[in-house]
Amino acid sequence: MSAPPPLTALPDTHGHFGPYGGMFVPETLMAALQELTAEYERAKKDPAFQHELDRLLAEYVGRPTPLYLAERWTKRLGGAKIYLKREDLLHTGAHKINNALGQALLALRLGKKRIIAETGAGQHGVATATVCARFGLECIIYMGQVDMERQALNVARMRFLGAKVVSVTAGQATLKEAVNEAMRDWVTNVRTTHYILGSALGSHPFPMMVRDFHRIIGVESRRQIMEREGRLPDLLVACVGGGSNSIGLFHPFLEDKSVRMVGVEAGGEGIKPGRHAARFQGGRLGVLQGTKTWLLANDDGQIELTHSVSAGLDYPAIGPEHANLHDAGRVDYLFATDEEALQAFQDLSHYEGIIPALESAHALAHVTKIAPQMKSDQIILVNLSGRGDKDVASASRHVFGEELKF
Amino acid sequence: MNRIDLCFEKLRAAKKCGFIAYISAGDPDLARTRDIVLELERCGVDIVELGLPFSDPLADGIVNQLAADRSLRAGTSTPKVIDFIRELRRETQIPLVLFTYLNPVYTYGFERFHKDAAAAGADGVLILDLPPDEAAQNKELIESAGLKHIRLIAPTTPESRIELIAAQSEGFIYYVSREGVTGAQTSLSTGIAAQVALIKSHTVTPVAVGFGISTPEQAGAVAGMADAVVVGSAIVKLIGQHGASPDLPTRLAAFVKPLVDAVKSI
């Protein structure tokens, strides 16, 4: 047996991360996925593509984002020094636009003028609608009916940006069903349409491509912490739904043995079937929506219901690269409950004047548990993947028991 | 000899086109599925594709999605469908193809599924989200003998892939006659004859054409170009409307018989 390839060399040419990943799609999509893979490989090596991406990331999206030392929160928790990577300050309010922009540039290279996307919390939908407006592309966003209600603000934003938002009512009407509908649209319109998948999920090349477009988060963080502290952090923390913001932060640090990493899944109302979205708590190996990975299903292989207060984490499968990092022991996957995330949402607002997205609040909830157990000369770097404006209505319902009227 | 191969051999000898019907197993329940299969056989259907329900059928249109939902709500599961086939084999020798997605098969155990389904009397399997490339690259997805592996070819499949898929085809090749999910449509896609001819230049395996065929006119037109015609959603829709009604067999016959006749008259 030869030694397994280093984690940073994955995926292989067929999109496998160890036993995970791959291209488990209907035949209708195979040609488009192979075309996309080939075009992405060409774009990656094309200095003009990279230059245009970098220019737009700087001028339009607002990169680099600051690395911010959360002094009051650090003092309050009384342990490790806490730095926040401020992806919430990006145009549209979350990390999602790093990938949406990259894929829109690819769609232009492919000559595809019609863009579709799924969205859960609405941040990927807003990012996609934004770049489509910027490049004059037709944009259709699939969104579960339940998510449209809990993220009404983002639905309105997408409509102002010129996107058509299609409500998906099947199943539990959240992110998974939105992905199914987007895939059905793509199967039907594949010759004219590019699917901007929003997480490190689905068939190859999406998990690799989405990761690569978000690696900038980790690359900047690494440089910034070296400038500020002259050393690497002890711990990285990020929330994991499909896993795009977390893989973006983690990937450039994978070879740094001294850096521990924690991915925080949605524990919902606690680990009971159907009431959470923590795939490493009671999940199993399976295949869903194009990829082989760890997922929540029953003994018959039917996908289970999920729950999370955060629409962006409310999904039954984890990105395949995370499944492999889990098996390799490189990243620990833990969870935070709805209640813990809502508390962290309030804490960061209160102590730092920053309202975080409920997704990011799951990462912060883990920090509140672990920081006090660490020494004051240790460093935690947490990805603040999005801002919480979109969650204010939903959080007030949970915290104050009040419905906001607009 | 496998029932699918035997069926196509007879069709070839009689110079007839085959008729394949798709239904969702367990919609509205498995007892009713028995009646439906036997009625389809009486109508002259040559092969039945039994949908093994999955919660997230992303290559299916709304009609088949709702059928899978009804079936799952009625308590259908992979072991129950395998038991159902075993019982059904006491009454009919019609070729049966299981049409499904990978996750239920994977969870049951890929190898065990092949062994148990074949032993129960299933003849073939079509897993919509398992392209031959992945089947070849995952050691736990080695396809054992016993079940014929029906492959899909789409209008978007380039000739290099047609060659690859045709080379490993068994039973029959399912040519998806349009880009899209399953479901009836008002007009047939163009270019079917040319695509079928291209596939047949690479293999002797029979080619069945499906997706979007719902009227005797469409079925008859496709019969002139292919070895078999598949009708699915249109039948599933009828079952969805009248599944619980005692006159379902009569209604089914009234709908399916003209489709079969149109295909057999070619």
XYZ file of C-alpha atoms in Angstrom:
672
model
C 0.000 0.000 0.000
C 1.293 3.436 -0.929
C 0.878 6.297 1.532
C -2.337 8.286 1.072
C -1.857 11.623 -0.717
C -1.532 14.729 1.510
C -4.901 16.267 2.424
C -4.079 19.404 0.448
C -3.620 17.376 -2.769
C -7.268 16.325 -2.820
C -9.552 15.779 -4.608
C -8.248 13.345 -7.218
C -9.114 13.901 -10.883
C -12.518 12.259 -10.405
C -13.413 14.496 -7.474
C -12.810 12.008 -4.685
C -11.634 13.077 -1.226
C -10.563 9.667 0.036
C -13.765 7.584 -0.060
C -15.995 10.687 -0.342
C -17.121 13.032 -3.126
C -17.373 11.983 -6.760
C -19.955 12.612 -9.489
C -23.197 10.811 -8.579
C -25.521 12.539 -11.015
C -27.999 11.608 -13.743
C -26.385 11.098 -17.140
C -27.959 14.313 -18.499
C -25.577 16.356 -16.315
C -22.354 14.435 -16.889
C -21.312 16.311 -20.029
C -21.964 19.715 -18.418
C -20.000 18.769 -15.294
C -17.070 17.555 -17.361
C -17.174 20.752 -19.427
C -17.286 22.833 -16.235
C -14.359 20.934 -14.721
C -12.245 21.449 -17.834
C -13.111 25.152 -18.088
C -12.394 25.681 -14.396
C -8.961 24.050 -14.776
C -8.210 26.372 -17.710
C -9.452 29.456 -15.821
C -7.360 28.572 -12.764
C -4.211 28.699 -14.904
C -5.261 31.828 -16.799
C -3.621 34.956 -15.300
C -6.290 37.162 -16.914
C -9.074 35.277 -15.098
C -7.272 35.474 -11.761
C -6.514 39.158 -12.290
C -10.142 39.982 -13.055
C -11.320 37.967 -10.030
C -8.799 39.667 -7.717
C -9.690 43.116 -9.053
C -13.428 42.596 -8.506
C -12.848 41.033 -5.080
C -10.966 44.187 -4.078
C -13.040 46.882 -5.771
C -16.553 45.430 -5.786
C -16.650 42.916 -2.953
C -14.354 44.701 -0.486
C -11.452 42.344 0.116
C -9.333 41.942 2.123
C -11.660 41.801 5.129
C -10.228 42.876 8.507
C -8.996 40.500 11.158
C -10.419 42.008 14.325
C -9.358 41.376 17.920
C -12.572 41.123 19.951
C -11.165 42.700 23.125
C -14.284 43.103 25.242
C -15.561 39.646 24.402
C -12.107 38.168 25.089
C -12.050 39.868 28.487
C -15.601 38.746 29.216
C -14.800 35.089 28.468
C -11.503 35.313 30.362
C -9.294 32.953 28.380
C -7.782 32.788 24.905
C -7.464 35.871 22.735
C -10.274 35.900 20.159
C -9.857 37.207 16.638
C -12.793 37.527 14.242
C -12.303 37.211 10.483
C -14.786 39.812 9.311
C -16.436 38.186 6.271
C -19.623 39.886 7.493
C -18.194 43.139 6.147
C -18.157 41.940 2.547
C -20.564 43.355 -0.019
C -23.941 41.580 0.484
C -22.992 40.699 4.064
C -21.471 37.216 3.954
C -18.628 35.128 2.544
C -20.928 33.640 -0.133
C -20.055 36.311 -2.701
C -16.427 35.063 -2.991
C -17.766 31.958 -4.732
C -20.725 33.563 -6.522
C -18.374 36.041 -8.195
C -15.866 33.364 -9.202
C -18.552 31.144 -10.697
C -20.234 34.053 -12.511
C -16.919 34.801 -14.221
C -16.728 31.121 -15.174
C -20.291 31.188 -16.556
C -19.268 34.104 -18.777
C -16.315 32.050 -20.067
C -18.710 29.153 -20.740
C -21.026 31.514 -22.641
C -23.947 30.683 -20.337
C -26.274 33.635 -19.796
C -28.839 32.022 -17.530
C -27.890 31.434 -13.883
C -29.704 29.328 -11.314
C -28.908 28.835 -7.633
C -30.378 27.408 -4.449
C -30.369 29.287 -1.195
C -31.099 28.490 2.437
C -30.494 31.592 4.542
C -30.710 33.675 1.395
C -27.095 34.902 1.579
C -25.988 32.793 -1.368
C -29.127 33.815 -3.256
C -28.420 37.488 -2.609
C -24.753 37.073 -3.598
C -25.746 35.289 -6.812
C -28.448 37.841 -7.652
C -25.884 40.577 -7.037
C -23.230 39.230 -9.391
C -25.906 38.472 -12.005
C -27.018 42.115 -11.852
C -23.386 43.184 -12.112
C -22.842 41.117 -15.301
C -26.337 41.366 -16.795
C -27.161 37.655 -16.419
C -30.640 36.181 -16.010
C -31.005 34.869 -12.442
C -33.404 32.322 -10.939
C -33.131 31.447 -7.240
C -34.781 28.367 -5.727
C -35.690 28.750 -2.056
C -37.763 26.650 0.328
C -41.069 28.202 1.357
C -40.150 27.897 5.065
C -36.844 29.693 4.459
C -38.588 32.401 2.428
C -40.694 33.156 5.477
C -37.855 33.184 7.996
C -35.523 35.146 5.691
C -38.061 37.512 4.136
C -35.579 40.388 4.057
C -33.234 38.467 1.776
C -36.114 37.481 -0.513
C -36.915 41.169 -0.995
C -33.231 41.955 -1.628
C -33.017 39.288 -4.346
C -36.121 40.673 -6.040
C -34.718 44.227 -6.028
C -31.549 42.824 -7.588
C -33.611 41.493 -10.483
C -33.702 37.796 -9.578
C -36.761 35.620 -9.859
C -37.222 33.796 -6.540
C -39.023 30.474 -6.969
C -40.704 29.097 -3.864
C -40.174 25.357 -3.263
C -42.948 23.686 -1.286
C -41.919 19.993 -1.491
C -40.851 18.028 1.590
C -39.897 20.238 4.530
C -39.467 23.208 2.143
C -35.936 24.159 3.182
C -32.451 24.037 1.636
C -32.393 20.369 0.557
C -35.598 20.749 -1.455
C -34.253 23.962 -3.014
C -31.177 22.018 -4.197
C -33.432 19.291 -5.701
C -35.393 21.910 -7.652
C -32.242 23.665 -8.849
C -30.863 20.310 -10.047
C -34.134 19.597 -11.893
C -33.934 22.981 -13.594
C -30.315 22.292 -14.522
C -31.132 18.854 -15.950
C -33.750 20.566 -18.142
C -31.796 23.664 -19.231
C -28.211 22.466 -19.010
C -27.127 23.742 -22.428
C -27.928 27.395 -21.643
C -27.649 27.471 -17.875
C -24.929 27.500 -15.256
C -25.797 26.347 -11.740
C -23.935 28.429 -9.149
C -24.008 25.932 -6.319
C -23.463 27.800 -3.071
C -21.746 25.333 -0.794
C -18.817 22.921 -0.857
C -21.321 20.225 -1.778
C -22.829 18.372 -4.704
C -21.044 16.703 -7.569
C -17.420 17.308 -8.573
C -16.163 19.919 -9.461
C -18.348 21.964 -7.073
C -16.802 20.955 -3.708
C -13.303 21.706 -5.069
C -14.257 24.850 -6.945
C -16.315 26.391 -4.133
C -13.467 25.664 -1.708
C -10.907 27.272 -3.998
C -12.981 30.445 -4.341
C -13.256 30.691 -0.523
C -9.604 29.828 0.256
C -8.957 33.576 0.203
C -10.518 33.643 3.716
C -7.789 31.394 5.113
C -5.013 32.894 3.004
C -5.755 36.401 4.285
C -6.280 35.197 7.868
C -2.913 33.461 7.865
C -1.105 36.554 6.621
C -2.996 38.894 8.983
C -2.413 36.856 12.137
C 1.294 36.565 11.301
C 1.442 40.363 10.949
C -0.435 40.959 14.193
C 0.903 38.212 16.431
C 3.967 36.908 14.638
C 2.633 33.385 14.988
C -0.165 31.064 13.900
C -3.384 30.719 15.910
C -3.866 27.739 18.225
C -7.446 27.121 17.147
C -9.633 27.872 14.132
C -13.409 27.760 14.537
C -16.101 27.968 11.854
C -19.681 26.813 11.424
C -20.445 23.958 9.009
C -23.632 23.600 7.016
C -22.459 22.348 3.639
C -19.115 23.678 4.750
C -18.031 26.492 2.427
C -16.866 29.160 4.874
C -15.157 26.619 7.095
C -13.262 24.870 4.288
C -12.222 28.304 2.988
C -10.729 29.171 6.378
C -9.267 25.745 7.191
C -7.703 24.737 3.896
C -4.656 27.074 3.863
C -3.814 25.893 7.426
C -4.110 22.137 6.859
C -0.332 21.604 6.766
C 0.199 23.640 9.950
C 0.285 20.849 12.511
C 0.125 23.221 15.500
C -3.219 24.673 14.409
C -6.274 22.814 15.729
C -9.565 23.198 13.892
C -13.162 22.828 14.952
C -16.171 22.770 12.638
C -19.440 23.513 14.415
C -22.599 21.835 13.162
C -26.188 22.763 14.007
C -27.372 20.883 17.101
C -30.895 22.297 16.736
C -33.065 21.364 19.698
C -30.597 18.664 20.753
C -29.477 15.405 19.151
C -32.832 13.691 18.516
C -33.815 12.335 15.079
C -35.341 15.077 12.938
C -34.540 17.864 15.405
C -30.949 18.751 14.448
C -28.567 18.982 11.483
C -25.338 17.601 13.014
C -24.249 14.942 10.529
C -21.469 13.588 12.716
C -23.973 12.978 15.539
C -25.943 9.952 14.431
C -25.335 10.349 10.695
C -24.212 7.647 8.264
C -22.372 7.240 4.971
C -24.540 7.751 1.907
C -25.074 9.535 -1.400
C -27.151 12.672 -1.823
C -27.389 15.330 -4.521
C -24.300 14.262 -6.412
C -21.840 13.371 -3.683
C -20.909 10.514 -1.374
C -20.612 11.845 2.152
C -21.826 11.732 5.737
C -25.553 12.411 5.998
C -28.697 12.048 8.079
C -30.880 9.203 6.818
C -33.008 6.448 8.299
C -32.316 2.683 8.120
C -34.010 2.537 4.697
C -31.763 5.254 3.222
C -34.524 7.871 3.193
C -33.181 11.320 4.042
C -34.258 12.470 7.490
C -35.853 15.771 8.405
C -33.494 18.334 9.876
C -33.951 21.338 12.086
C -31.912 24.389 12.923
C -32.785 27.931 13.943
C -30.294 28.865 11.234
C -31.564 28.296 7.693
C -28.022 28.132 6.313
C -27.100 25.119 8.466
C -30.432 23.302 8.079
C -29.240 20.615 5.645
C -28.814 16.822 5.984
C -25.422 16.293 4.262
C -21.940 17.677 4.908
C -19.448 18.606 2.170
C -17.338 15.553 1.179
C -13.993 17.162 1.998
C -15.157 17.684 5.585
C -16.088 14.001 5.828
C -12.535 13.142 4.820
C -10.966 15.680 7.215
C -13.097 14.154 9.957
C -11.832 10.641 9.200
C -8.237 11.880 8.982
C -8.652 13.372 12.459
C -7.498 16.744 11.115
C -10.665 18.653 12.059
C -12.943 18.029 15.049
C -16.652 18.391 14.378
C -18.769 19.484 17.325
C -22.165 21.108 17.535
C -23.997 24.023 19.124
C -27.730 24.049 19.832
C -30.261 26.687 18.756
C -30.285 28.065 22.280
C -26.491 28.333 22.479
C -26.336 30.037 19.086
C -29.049 32.549 20.065
C -27.095 33.360 23.234
C -23.884 33.920 21.251
C -25.858 36.076 18.808
C -26.827 38.333 21.731
C -23.387 38.239 23.369
C -21.447 39.410 20.332
C -24.027 42.121 19.657
C -23.772 43.263 23.273
C -20.014 43.119 23.867
C -18.638 43.992 20.452
C -21.385 45.911 18.656
C -21.447 43.268 15.927
C -24.685 41.413 15.109
C -23.584 38.050 13.669
C -25.525 35.774 11.320
C -27.194 32.898 13.199
C -25.002 30.502 11.165
C -21.808 32.231 12.387
C -23.305 32.376 15.899
C -22.900 28.574 16.046
C -19.132 29.024 15.701
C -19.215 31.780 18.314
C -21.208 29.525 20.669
C -18.369 27.016 20.586
C -15.882 29.806 21.325
C -17.841 30.741 24.458
C -17.395 27.142 25.664
C -13.744 26.651 24.770
C -12.110 30.100 25.246
C -12.370 30.128 29.074
C -10.577 26.755 29.174
C -7.617 28.131 27.219
C -4.717 30.294 28.428
C -4.594 34.043 27.812
C -1.547 33.711 25.558
C -3.396 31.344 23.256
C -5.212 32.512 20.118
C -8.568 31.535 18.658
C -9.410 32.689 15.137
C -13.097 32.391 14.321
C -14.740 33.016 10.994
C -17.530 35.545 11.294
C -18.976 34.340 8.028
C -21.944 36.708 7.822
C -23.806 39.550 9.416
C -27.068 39.080 11.272
C -29.408 41.714 9.822
C -31.330 38.983 8.016
C -31.872 37.157 11.338
C -33.122 40.044 13.444
C -36.802 39.216 12.905
C -36.318 35.536 13.629
C -34.094 36.202 16.683
C -36.575 38.685 18.176
C -39.272 36.062 17.917
C -37.084 33.589 19.836
C -35.509 36.009 22.315
C -38.192 38.639 22.957
C -41.198 36.595 21.851
C -42.112 39.482 19.544
C -43.108 39.531 15.903
C -41.530 42.429 14.050
C -43.889 44.465 11.908
C -42.480 46.169 8.836
C -31.524 -16.801 -19.592
C -32.455 -13.508 -17.940
C -36.107 -12.548 -18.498
C -35.122 -9.180 -20.076
C -32.859 -10.799 -22.691
C -35.486 -13.452 -23.386
C -38.138 -10.780 -23.848
C -36.077 -8.817 -26.387
C -35.181 -12.042 -28.210
C -38.888 -12.844 -28.639
C -39.638 -9.286 -29.740
C -36.841 -9.418 -32.287
C -38.073 -12.763 -33.660
C -41.603 -11.363 -33.963
C -40.221 -8.088 -35.406
C -42.136 -6.134 -32.770
C -41.291 -3.117 -30.648
C -41.454 -3.603 -26.888
C -43.578 -1.643 -24.416
C -42.155 -0.825 -20.993
C -44.339 0.642 -18.235
C -42.986 2.504 -15.214
C -44.898 2.590 -11.929
C -43.931 3.576 -8.417
C -43.853 0.495 -6.162
C -46.112 0.935 -3.156
C -48.272 3.699 -4.652
C -50.860 3.727 -3.160
C -49.697 0.529 -1.403
C -47.958 -2.731 -2.332
C -51.184 -4.787 -2.468
C -52.469 -2.407 -5.127
C -49.119 -2.520 -6.956
C -49.673 -6.286 -7.397
C -53.046 -5.654 -9.093
C -51.488 -2.958 -11.265
C -48.586 -5.141 -12.475
C -50.942 -8.014 -13.360
C -53.270 -5.640 -15.208
C -50.326 -4.150 -17.125
C -49.314 -7.656 -18.164
C -52.853 -8.367 -19.386
C -52.641 -5.159 -21.471
C -49.611 -6.573 -23.297
C -46.888 -4.654 -21.471
C -43.538 -6.460 -22.011
C -41.430 -5.142 -19.113
C -42.351 -3.352 -15.870
C -40.057 -0.810 -14.249
C -40.779 -0.660 -10.536
C -39.779 2.597 -8.874
C -38.173 1.876 -5.509
C -39.088 5.098 -3.685
C -36.493 7.629 -2.511
C -37.193 10.772 -0.502
C -35.192 13.039 -2.853
C -35.767 11.945 -6.460
C -33.929 14.779 -8.196
C -34.203 13.398 -11.740
C -37.978 13.016 -11.463
C -40.726 15.479 -12.230
C -43.538 16.314 -9.856
C -45.784 13.350 -10.803
C -43.189 10.745 -9.841
C -42.069 12.723 -6.780
C -45.602 12.727 -5.408
C -45.941 9.000 -6.135
C -42.728 8.285 -4.195
C -44.066 10.397 -1.310
C -47.348 8.473 -1.249
C -45.461 5.200 -1.338
C -43.121 6.142 1.529
C -46.053 7.387 3.595
C -47.727 4.011 3.033
C -44.668 2.415 4.675
C -42.869 1.093 1.592
C -39.202 0.251 2.142
C -36.487 -1.577 0.215
C -36.901 -4.901 2.111
C -40.684 -4.728 1.607
C -40.310 -4.212 -2.152
C -37.932 -7.183 -2.373
C -40.436 -9.349 -0.453
C -43.172 -8.056 -2.740
C -41.249 -9.195 -5.834
C -40.781 -12.650 -4.308
C -44.558 -12.945 -3.793
C -45.327 -11.521 -7.229
C -43.148 -14.159 -8.905
C -45.723 -16.807 -7.907
C -48.154 -15.076 -10.272
C -46.170 -13.629 -13.165
C -42.908 -14.015 -15.058
C -43.000 -10.506 -16.582
C -39.483 -8.952 -16.568
C -39.047 -6.529 -13.639
C -36.516 -3.698 -13.495
C -35.967 -1.770 -10.252
C -35.672 1.934 -10.985
C -34.207 3.973 -8.130
C -31.500 6.215 -6.674
C -28.280 5.129 -5.059
C -28.894 5.994 -1.406
C -31.587 3.402 -0.591
C -29.510 0.712 -2.347
C -26.310 1.880 -0.673
C -27.925 1.870 2.754
C -29.370 -1.614 2.212
C -25.885 -2.744 1.142
C -24.999 -2.616 -2.536
C -23.896 -6.222 -2.848
C -26.620 -7.537 -0.579
C -29.235 -5.627 -2.582
C -28.074 -7.282 -5.795
C -28.110 -10.720 -4.217
C -31.505 -10.372 -2.500
C -33.295 -8.626 -5.383
C -32.055 -11.200 -7.898
C -33.006 -14.078 -5.595
C -36.492 -12.596 -5.173
C -36.941 -12.508 -8.945
C -35.945 -8.998 -10.089
C -34.211 -8.975 -13.475
C -32.528 -5.603 -13.710
C -31.718 -2.382 -11.907
C -31.418 1.207 -13.055
C -29.838 3.575 -10.547
C -30.385 7.105 -11.842
C -27.536 8.778 -9.985
C -24.920 6.071 -10.474
C -23.058 6.737 -13.715
C -20.799 3.897 -14.916
C -17.704 5.995 -14.117
C -18.494 5.985 -10.390
C -19.556 2.346 -10.410
C -16.069 1.547 -11.707
C -14.221 3.688 -9.154
C -15.779 2.639 -5.870
C -14.864 -0.802 -4.659
C -18.098 -1.171 -2.688
C -20.093 -0.446 -5.865
C -18.934 -3.440 -7.844
C -21.929 -4.621 -9.823
C -22.404 -8.313 -9.400
C -24.078 -10.612 -11.859
C -27.681 -11.569 -11.246
C -29.213 -8.217 -12.102
C -28.855 -6.578 -15.516
C -27.523 -3.031 -15.169
C -29.624 -0.752 -17.302
C -27.710 2.379 -18.380
C -28.999 5.801 -19.289
C -27.886 7.803 -22.291
C -29.047 11.439 -22.567
C -29.305 13.838 -25.523
C -26.329 15.689 -23.976
C -24.143 12.562 -23.818
C -21.167 13.055 -26.175
C -20.262 10.226 -28.552
C -17.163 9.302 -26.543
C -19.377 8.589 -23.521
C -21.992 6.817 -25.645
C -19.213 4.442 -26.663
C -18.153 3.907 -23.035
C -21.722 3.336 -21.810
C -22.689 1.139 -24.778
C -19.636 -1.048 -24.187
C -20.839 -1.992 -20.693
C -24.564 -2.056 -21.405
C -26.730 -4.990 -20.367
C -30.409 -5.828 -20.866
C -31.298 -2.622 -22.660
C -30.078 0.959 -22.896
C -32.512 3.604 -21.715
C -32.278 6.595 -24.020
C -33.700 9.661 -22.259
C -35.481 11.301 -25.173
C -35.183 14.824 -23.838
C -33.234 17.071 -21.534
C -35.272 17.270 -18.391
C -36.860 15.336 -15.613
C -39.497 12.623 -16.014
C -42.985 13.767 -16.973
C -45.435 14.040 -19.841
C -45.021 16.682 -22.521
C -47.152 17.750 -25.470
C -44.616 17.339 -28.244
C -41.824 14.858 -28.814
C -38.198 15.917 -28.909
C -36.567 16.005 -32.279
C -33.490 14.025 -33.194
C -34.500 10.816 -31.418
C -34.058 8.620 -34.522
C -30.557 9.960 -35.191
C -29.466 9.490 -31.548
C -30.842 5.952 -31.393
C -29.030 5.132 -34.648
C -25.806 6.533 -33.188
C -26.172 4.395 -30.066
C -26.945 1.327 -32.154
C -23.781 1.874 -34.169
C -21.882 1.141 -30.939
C -23.804 -1.831 -29.561
C -26.215 -4.673 -30.233
C -27.953 -4.076 -26.888
C -31.606 -3.053 -27.478
C -32.418 0.651 -27.053
C -35.553 1.760 -25.198
C -36.713 5.373 -25.461
C -38.552 7.187 -22.686
C -39.188 10.476 -20.801
C -42.134 12.544 -21.889
C -44.165 9.980 -23.888
C -47.858 9.985 -22.937
C -50.122 9.497 -26.004
C -50.634 6.611 -28.483
C -49.489 8.949 -31.294
C -46.197 9.704 -29.514
C -45.714 6.056 -28.537
C -46.357 4.916 -32.110
C -43.954 7.487 -33.519
C -41.158 6.437 -31.154
C -41.852 2.723 -31.791
C -40.661 3.240 -35.346
C -37.256 4.373 -34.097
C -36.478 2.173 -31.090
C -36.558 -1.398 -29.750
C -38.911 -0.412 -26.930
C -40.961 2.542 -25.738
C -41.173 3.548 -22.067
C -44.228 5.278 -20.625
C -44.038 6.310 -16.983
C -45.418 9.521 -15.551
C -48.648 9.369 -17.577
C -49.477 5.987 -16.001
C -48.293 7.121 -12.565
C -50.558 10.171 -12.832
C -53.564 7.964 -13.537
C -52.685 5.782 -10.534
C -52.333 8.940 -8.434
C -55.854 10.020 -9.416
C -57.598 6.657 -9.143
C -55.280 4.547 -6.979
C -57.850 3.883 -4.271
C -60.802 3.458 -6.597
C -62.155 -0.095 -7.247
C -62.317 0.590 -10.991
C -58.559 1.350 -11.220
C -57.820 -1.814 -13.291
C -60.512 -0.852 -15.828
C -59.254 2.725 -16.075
C -55.661 1.509 -16.323
C -56.551 -0.867 -19.152
C -58.481 1.874 -20.969
C -55.390 4.084 -20.869
C -52.571 1.573 -21.383
C -54.096 -0.741 -23.998
C -54.219 1.953 -26.731
C -50.587 2.870 -25.956
C -49.505 -0.774 -26.260
C -51.573 -1.235 -29.429
C -49.986 1.856 -30.998
C -46.529 0.425 -30.315
C -47.413 -3.090 -31.488
C -49.018 -1.883 -34.723
C -45.663 -0.657 -35.994
